[in-house]
């Protein structure tokens, strides 16, 4: 029986020049705080990834599964190295549900969202990738196999800027065959009923 031999994390950092994404009118989780005053709405303008974490789960036969995380990579690395890796090393990767529960329960005091869950996800993805390689099958086969021949996709952009521009953008992609769309709301809870009305216009 194959066992997990090691869990290694690698932090990749980009230090070169970057072009920030176009700022967009977007709700911010900090908007309700009085000291923010609503001026932090353009948070998408500073949203970028300069770090990335890769998690490698290696079996004792040399097979390696790979997972990754983009949220707070240095903290994710520390969480995996210090808390999660010791929990899965020495176990059968095909006991993935048991291993997930071990990781979930050991982090119950601080890991129900954010860093804790992201770290668990990186290890879990790597374990599933490892299982697929050991079984010689794509992971979707391990998850029950194909259930449909086609998967509908939706268009995901439509930031809440100029309403006419949003309508033109939506029409362009509707003409290309998309029938489902994801649109960002520009107004949040602090804007009350007026914000709800403005969001509905979009």
PDB file of C-alpha atoms in Angstrom:
ATOM      1  CA  UNK A   1       0.000   0.000   0.000  1.00  0.00           C
ATOM      2  CA  UNK A   2       1.317   3.405  -1.010  1.00  0.00           C
ATOM      3  CA  UNK A   3       1.862   5.926   1.777  1.00  0.00           C
ATOM      4  CA  UNK A   4       2.482   9.665   1.772  1.00  0.00           C
ATOM      5  CA  UNK A   5       6.198  10.193   2.296  1.00  0.00           C
ATOM      6  CA  UNK A   6       6.505  13.972   2.344  1.00  0.00           C
ATOM      7  CA  UNK A   7       4.672  17.258   1.960  1.00  0.00           C
ATOM      8  CA  UNK A   8       6.718  20.127   0.560  1.00  0.00           C
ATOM      9  CA  UNK A   9       5.722  23.721  -0.031  1.00  0.00           C
ATOM     10  CA  UNK A  10       7.385  26.182  -2.370  1.00  0.00           C
ATOM     11  CA  UNK A  11       6.787  29.912  -2.372  1.00  0.00           C
ATOM     12  CA  UNK A  12       7.191  31.706  -5.688  1.00  0.00           C
ATOM     13  CA  UNK A  13       7.519  35.479  -5.705  1.00  0.00           C
ATOM     14  CA  UNK A  14       7.403  37.901  -8.604  1.00  0.00           C
ATOM     15  CA  UNK A  15       9.563  40.986  -8.135  1.00  0.00           C
ATOM     16  CA  UNK A  16       9.468  42.406 -11.648  1.00  0.00           C
ATOM     17  CA  UNK A  17       7.215  45.169 -12.984  1.00  0.00           C
ATOM     18  CA  UNK A  18       3.489  44.572 -13.132  1.00  0.00           C
ATOM     19  CA  UNK A  19       0.616  46.291 -14.841  1.00  0.00           C
ATOM     20  CA  UNK A  20      -2.199  46.704 -12.303  1.00  0.00           C
ATOM     21  CA  UNK A  21      -5.676  45.615 -13.360  1.00  0.00           C
ATOM     22  CA  UNK A  22      -8.048  48.322 -14.483  1.00  0.00           C
ATOM     23  CA  UNK A  23      -9.750  49.898 -11.457  1.00  0.00           C
ATOM     24  CA  UNK A  24     -13.441  49.090 -11.222  1.00  0.00           C
ATOM     25  CA  UNK A  25     -16.292  50.377  -9.104  1.00  0.00           C
ATOM     26  CA  UNK A  26     -16.649  47.488  -6.697  1.00  0.00           C
ATOM     27  CA  UNK A  27     -17.920  46.894  -3.186  1.00  0.00           C
ATOM     28  CA  UNK A  28     -15.242  46.435  -0.567  1.00  0.00           C
ATOM     29  CA  UNK A  29     -15.536  44.376   2.603  1.00  0.00           C
ATOM     30  CA  UNK A  30     -14.189  47.382   4.524  1.00  0.00           C
ATOM     31  CA  UNK A  31     -16.839  49.803   3.219  1.00  0.00           C
ATOM     32  CA  UNK A  32     -19.081  49.636   6.331  1.00  0.00           C
ATOM     33  CA  UNK A  33     -16.229  50.751   8.585  1.00  0.00           C
ATOM     34  CA  UNK A  34     -16.613  54.467   9.363  1.00  0.00           C
ATOM     35  CA  UNK A  35     -12.895  55.202   9.033  1.00  0.00           C
ATOM     36  CA  UNK A  36     -12.967  53.987   5.435  1.00  0.00           C
ATOM     37  CA  UNK A  37     -15.587  56.554   4.512  1.00  0.00           C
ATOM     38  CA  UNK A  38     -16.379  54.715   1.299  1.00  0.00           C
ATOM     39  CA  UNK A  39     -13.176  55.876  -0.380  1.00  0.00           C
ATOM     40  CA  UNK A  40     -11.783  52.359  -0.673  1.00  0.00           C
ATOM     41  CA  UNK A  41     -14.211  51.313  -3.362  1.00  0.00           C
ATOM     42  CA  UNK A  42     -11.574  50.983  -6.072  1.00  0.00           C
ATOM     43  CA  UNK A  43      -9.979  47.947  -4.443  1.00  0.00           C
ATOM     44  CA  UNK A  44      -9.849  46.005  -7.709  1.00  0.00           C
ATOM     45  CA  UNK A  45      -7.254  48.486  -8.965  1.00  0.00           C
ATOM     46  CA  UNK A  46      -4.668  47.093  -6.548  1.00  0.00           C
ATOM     47  CA  UNK A  47      -5.691  43.438  -6.805  1.00  0.00           C
ATOM     48  CA  UNK A  48      -2.852  41.305  -8.170  1.00  0.00           C
ATOM     49  CA  UNK A  49      -0.843  38.199  -7.382  1.00  0.00           C
ATOM     50  CA  UNK A  50       2.855  38.697  -6.608  1.00  0.00           C
ATOM     51  CA  UNK A  51       3.203  35.429  -4.703  1.00  0.00           C
ATOM     52  CA  UNK A  52       2.050  31.886  -5.305  1.00  0.00           C
ATOM     53  CA  UNK A  53       2.340  28.749  -3.232  1.00  0.00           C
ATOM     54  CA  UNK A  54       2.792  25.252  -4.648  1.00  0.00           C
ATOM     55  CA  UNK A  55       2.221  22.220  -2.428  1.00  0.00           C
ATOM     56  CA  UNK A  56       3.745  18.861  -3.399  1.00  0.00           C
ATOM     57  CA  UNK A  57       2.538  15.666  -1.736  1.00  0.00           C
ATOM     58  CA  UNK A  58       4.925  12.801  -2.514  1.00  0.00           C
ATOM     59  CA  UNK A  59       4.168   9.102  -2.118  1.00  0.00           C
ATOM     60  CA  UNK A  60       6.778   6.532  -1.180  1.00  0.00           C
ATOM     61  CA  UNK A  61       6.827   5.260  -4.779  1.00  0.00           C
ATOM     62  CA  UNK A  62       8.007   8.686  -6.003  1.00  0.00           C
ATOM     63  CA  UNK A  63       4.669   9.881  -7.392  1.00  0.00           C
ATOM     64  CA  UNK A  64       3.920  13.535  -6.678  1.00  0.00           C
ATOM     65  CA  UNK A  65       0.599  15.345  -6.478  1.00  0.00           C
ATOM     66  CA  UNK A  66       0.501  19.107  -6.845  1.00  0.00           C
ATOM     67  CA  UNK A  67      -1.788  21.674  -5.228  1.00  0.00           C
ATOM     68  CA  UNK A  68      -1.577  25.457  -5.025  1.00  0.00           C
ATOM     69  CA  UNK A  69      -2.801  28.533  -3.191  1.00  0.00           C
ATOM     70  CA  UNK A  70      -2.867  32.246  -3.969  1.00  0.00           C
ATOM     71  CA  UNK A  71      -4.235  33.675  -0.705  1.00  0.00           C
ATOM     72  CA  UNK A  72      -1.505  34.893   1.684  1.00  0.00           C
ATOM     73  CA  UNK A  73       1.067  32.353   0.399  1.00  0.00           C
ATOM     74  CA  UNK A  74       3.637  32.883   3.209  1.00  0.00           C
ATOM     75  CA  UNK A  75       0.979  32.188   5.850  1.00  0.00           C
ATOM     76  CA  UNK A  76      -0.320  29.187   3.915  1.00  0.00           C
ATOM     77  CA  UNK A  77       3.205  27.792   3.695  1.00  0.00           C
ATOM     78  CA  UNK A  78       3.719  28.128   7.451  1.00  0.00           C
ATOM     79  CA  UNK A  79       0.330  26.552   8.171  1.00  0.00           C
ATOM     80  CA  UNK A  80       1.007  23.548   5.953  1.00  0.00           C
ATOM     81  CA  UNK A  81       4.605  23.038   7.073  1.00  0.00           C
ATOM     82  CA  UNK A  82       3.893  23.379  10.777  1.00  0.00           C
ATOM     83  CA  UNK A  83       0.385  21.999  11.238  1.00  0.00           C
ATOM     84  CA  UNK A  84      -0.945  20.049   8.259  1.00  0.00           C
ATOM     85  CA  UNK A  85       1.997  18.135   6.792  1.00  0.00           C
ATOM     86  CA  UNK A  86       2.582  16.048   9.948  1.00  0.00           C
ATOM     87  CA  UNK A  87      -1.078  15.005   9.904  1.00  0.00           C
ATOM     88  CA  UNK A  88      -0.988  13.372   6.465  1.00  0.00           C
ATOM     89  CA  UNK A  89       2.550  11.963   6.251  1.00  0.00           C
ATOM     90  CA  UNK A  90       2.563   8.188   6.665  1.00  0.00           C
ATOM     91  CA  UNK A  91      -1.052   7.764   5.590  1.00  0.00           C
ATOM     92  CA  UNK A  92      -2.649   6.205   2.517  1.00  0.00           C
ATOM     93  CA  UNK A  93      -3.561   9.091   0.170  1.00  0.00           C
ATOM     94  CA  UNK A  94      -6.731   7.218  -0.815  1.00  0.00           C
ATOM     95  CA  UNK A  95      -8.002   7.828   2.717  1.00  0.00           C
ATOM     96  CA  UNK A  96      -8.544  11.393   1.519  1.00  0.00           C
ATOM     97  CA  UNK A  97     -11.821  11.978   3.383  1.00  0.00           C
ATOM     98  CA  UNK A  98     -10.197  10.909   6.651  1.00  0.00           C
ATOM     99  CA  UNK A  99      -7.173  13.126   5.994  1.00  0.00           C
ATOM    100  CA  UNK A 100      -9.389  16.094   5.182  1.00  0.00           C
ATOM    101  CA  UNK A 101     -11.275  15.604   8.448  1.00  0.00           C
ATOM    102  CA  UNK A 102      -7.998  15.428  10.382  1.00  0.00           C
ATOM    103  CA  UNK A 103      -6.857  18.716   8.891  1.00  0.00           C
ATOM    104  CA  UNK A 104     -10.245  20.354   9.379  1.00  0.00           C
ATOM    105  CA  UNK A 105     -10.575  19.295  13.001  1.00  0.00           C
ATOM    106  CA  UNK A 106      -7.020  20.224  14.034  1.00  0.00           C
ATOM    107  CA  UNK A 107      -7.627  23.774  12.771  1.00  0.00           C
ATOM    108  CA  UNK A 108     -11.085  24.183  14.311  1.00  0.00           C
ATOM    109  CA  UNK A 109     -10.028  26.994  16.655  1.00  0.00           C
ATOM    110  CA  UNK A 110      -8.718  29.256  13.903  1.00  0.00           C
ATOM    111  CA  UNK A 111      -9.314  27.760  10.486  1.00  0.00           C
ATOM    112  CA  UNK A 112     -12.970  27.835   9.488  1.00  0.00           C
ATOM    113  CA  UNK A 113     -12.248  30.298   6.690  1.00  0.00           C
ATOM    114  CA  UNK A 114      -9.408  32.223   5.140  1.00  0.00           C
ATOM    115  CA  UNK A 115      -5.898  30.944   5.810  1.00  0.00           C
ATOM    116  CA  UNK A 116      -6.915  27.666   7.472  1.00  0.00           C
ATOM    117  CA  UNK A 117      -9.272  26.526   4.734  1.00  0.00           C
ATOM    118  CA  UNK A 118      -6.942  27.692   1.970  1.00  0.00           C
ATOM    119  CA  UNK A 119      -4.088  25.649   3.449  1.00  0.00           C
ATOM    120  CA  UNK A 120      -6.313  22.578   3.738  1.00  0.00           C
ATOM    121  CA  UNK A 121      -7.409  23.077   0.132  1.00  0.00           C
ATOM    122  CA  UNK A 122      -3.836  23.216  -1.168  1.00  0.00           C
ATOM    123  CA  UNK A 123      -2.984  19.909   0.526  1.00  0.00           C
ATOM    124  CA  UNK A 124      -6.298  18.330  -0.465  1.00  0.00           C
ATOM    125  CA  UNK A 125      -5.872  19.282  -4.128  1.00  0.00           C
ATOM    126  CA  UNK A 126      -2.379  17.777  -4.082  1.00  0.00           C
ATOM    127  CA  UNK A 127      -3.704  14.555  -2.527  1.00  0.00           C
ATOM    128  CA  UNK A 128      -6.387  14.247  -5.202  1.00  0.00           C
ATOM    129  CA  UNK A 129      -3.809  14.895  -7.913  1.00  0.00           C
ATOM    130  CA  UNK A 130      -1.616  12.205  -6.358  1.00  0.00           C
ATOM    131  CA  UNK A 131      -4.519   9.739  -6.274  1.00  0.00           C
ATOM    132  CA  UNK A 132      -5.215  10.389  -9.944  1.00  0.00           C
ATOM    133  CA  UNK A 133      -1.602   9.714 -10.851  1.00  0.00           C
ATOM    134  CA  UNK A 134      -1.469   6.556  -8.744  1.00  0.00           C
ATOM    135  CA  UNK A 135      -4.705   5.271 -10.280  1.00  0.00           C
ATOM    136  CA  UNK A 136      -3.724   6.337 -13.789  1.00  0.00           C
ATOM    137  CA  UNK A 137      -7.002   8.220 -14.166  1.00  0.00           C
ATOM    138  CA  UNK A 138      -8.103  11.858 -14.387  1.00  0.00           C
ATOM    139  CA  UNK A 139      -9.437  13.143 -11.090  1.00  0.00           C
ATOM    140  CA  UNK A 140     -12.969  13.564 -12.430  1.00  0.00           C
ATOM    141  CA  UNK A 141     -13.099   9.784 -12.849  1.00  0.00           C
ATOM    142  CA  UNK A 142     -12.290   9.389  -9.155  1.00  0.00           C
ATOM    143  CA  UNK A 143     -15.098  11.816  -8.341  1.00  0.00           C
ATOM    144  CA  UNK A 144     -17.717   9.684 -10.065  1.00  0.00           C
ATOM    145  CA  UNK A 145     -17.020  10.189 -13.747  1.00  0.00           C
ATOM    146  CA  UNK A 146     -18.777  12.175 -16.427  1.00  0.00           C
ATOM    147  CA  UNK A 147     -22.411  13.086 -15.846  1.00  0.00           C
ATOM    148  CA  UNK A 148     -23.026  15.185 -18.966  1.00  0.00           C
ATOM    149  CA  UNK A 149     -21.601  15.701 -22.443  1.00  0.00           C
ATOM    150  CA  UNK A 150     -21.597  19.495 -22.318  1.00  0.00           C
ATOM    151  CA  UNK A 151     -20.946  21.973 -19.523  1.00  0.00           C
ATOM    152  CA  UNK A 152     -22.560  25.413 -19.826  1.00  0.00           C
ATOM    153  CA  UNK A 153     -20.248  28.373 -19.250  1.00  0.00           C
ATOM    154  CA  UNK A 154     -21.039  31.901 -18.171  1.00  0.00           C
ATOM    155  CA  UNK A 155     -19.347  35.185 -19.044  1.00  0.00           C
ATOM    156  CA  UNK A 156     -17.598  36.612 -15.983  1.00  0.00           C
ATOM    157  CA  UNK A 157     -16.642  40.256 -16.230  1.00  0.00           C
ATOM    158  CA  UNK A 158     -19.276  43.001 -16.374  1.00  0.00           C
ATOM    159  CA  UNK A 159     -17.870  45.261 -13.703  1.00  0.00           C
ATOM    160  CA  UNK A 160     -20.237  47.930 -12.445  1.00  0.00           C
ATOM    161  CA  UNK A 161     -18.971  50.914 -14.369  1.00  0.00           C
ATOM    162  CA  UNK A 162     -20.867  52.925 -16.981  1.00  0.00           C
ATOM    163  CA  UNK A 163     -24.279  51.302 -17.482  1.00  0.00           C
ATOM    164  CA  UNK A 164     -24.319  51.796 -21.262  1.00  0.00           C
ATOM    165  CA  UNK A 165     -20.845  50.255 -21.551  1.00  0.00           C
ATOM    166  CA  UNK A 166     -21.968  47.273 -19.485  1.00  0.00           C
ATOM    167  CA  UNK A 167     -24.980  46.775 -21.749  1.00  0.00           C
ATOM    168  CA  UNK A 168     -22.807  46.905 -24.863  1.00  0.00           C
ATOM    169  CA  UNK A 169     -20.369  44.427 -23.345  1.00  0.00           C
ATOM    170  CA  UNK A 170     -23.163  42.046 -22.351  1.00  0.00           C
ATOM    171  CA  UNK A 171     -24.740  42.269 -25.810  1.00  0.00           C
ATOM    172  CA  UNK A 172     -21.392  41.532 -27.466  1.00  0.00           C
ATOM    173  CA  UNK A 173     -20.993  38.290 -25.545  1.00  0.00           C
ATOM    174  CA  UNK A 174     -24.666  37.411 -25.872  1.00  0.00           C
ATOM    175  CA  UNK A 175     -24.170  37.610 -29.639  1.00  0.00           C
ATOM    176  CA  UNK A 176     -21.229  35.205 -29.265  1.00  0.00           C
ATOM    177  CA  UNK A 177     -23.472  32.590 -27.705  1.00  0.00           C
ATOM    178  CA  UNK A 178     -23.285  33.184 -23.960  1.00  0.00           C
ATOM    179  CA  UNK A 179     -26.645  33.007 -22.199  1.00  0.00           C
ATOM    180  CA  UNK A 180     -25.465  33.364 -18.590  1.00  0.00           C
ATOM    181  CA  UNK A 181     -23.552  36.290 -17.100  1.00  0.00           C
ATOM    182  CA  UNK A 182     -21.852  37.210 -13.841  1.00  0.00           C
ATOM    183  CA  UNK A 183     -22.049  40.886 -12.957  1.00  0.00           C
ATOM    184  CA  UNK A 184     -20.377  42.673 -10.041  1.00  0.00           C
ATOM    185  CA  UNK A 185     -22.439  44.942  -7.838  1.00  0.00           C
ATOM    186  CA  UNK A 186     -20.903  48.349  -7.309  1.00  0.00           C
ATOM    187  CA  UNK A 187     -22.960  49.161  -4.228  1.00  0.00           C
ATOM    188  CA  UNK A 188     -22.845  47.362  -0.894  1.00  0.00           C
ATOM    189  CA  UNK A 189     -24.697  47.240   2.449  1.00  0.00           C
ATOM    190  CA  UNK A 190     -23.604  50.733   3.486  1.00  0.00           C
ATOM    191  CA  UNK A 191     -25.523  52.208   0.542  1.00  0.00           C
ATOM    192  CA  UNK A 192     -28.879  50.959   1.825  1.00  0.00           C
ATOM    193  CA  UNK A 193     -32.012  50.912  -0.332  1.00  0.00           C
ATOM    194  CA  UNK A 194     -30.564  53.393  -2.816  1.00  0.00           C
ATOM    195  CA  UNK A 195     -27.684  51.013  -3.460  1.00  0.00           C
ATOM    196  CA  UNK A 196     -30.044  48.081  -4.013  1.00  0.00           C
ATOM    197  CA  UNK A 197     -31.950  50.115  -6.616  1.00  0.00           C
ATOM    198  CA  UNK A 198     -28.736  51.100  -8.396  1.00  0.00           C
ATOM    199  CA  UNK A 199     -27.532  47.496  -8.424  1.00  0.00           C
ATOM    200  CA  UNK A 200     -30.835  46.321  -9.922  1.00  0.00           C
ATOM    201  CA  UNK A 201     -30.386  48.792 -12.770  1.00  0.00           C
ATOM    202  CA  UNK A 202     -27.283  46.868 -13.685  1.00  0.00           C
TER     203      UNK A 202
END
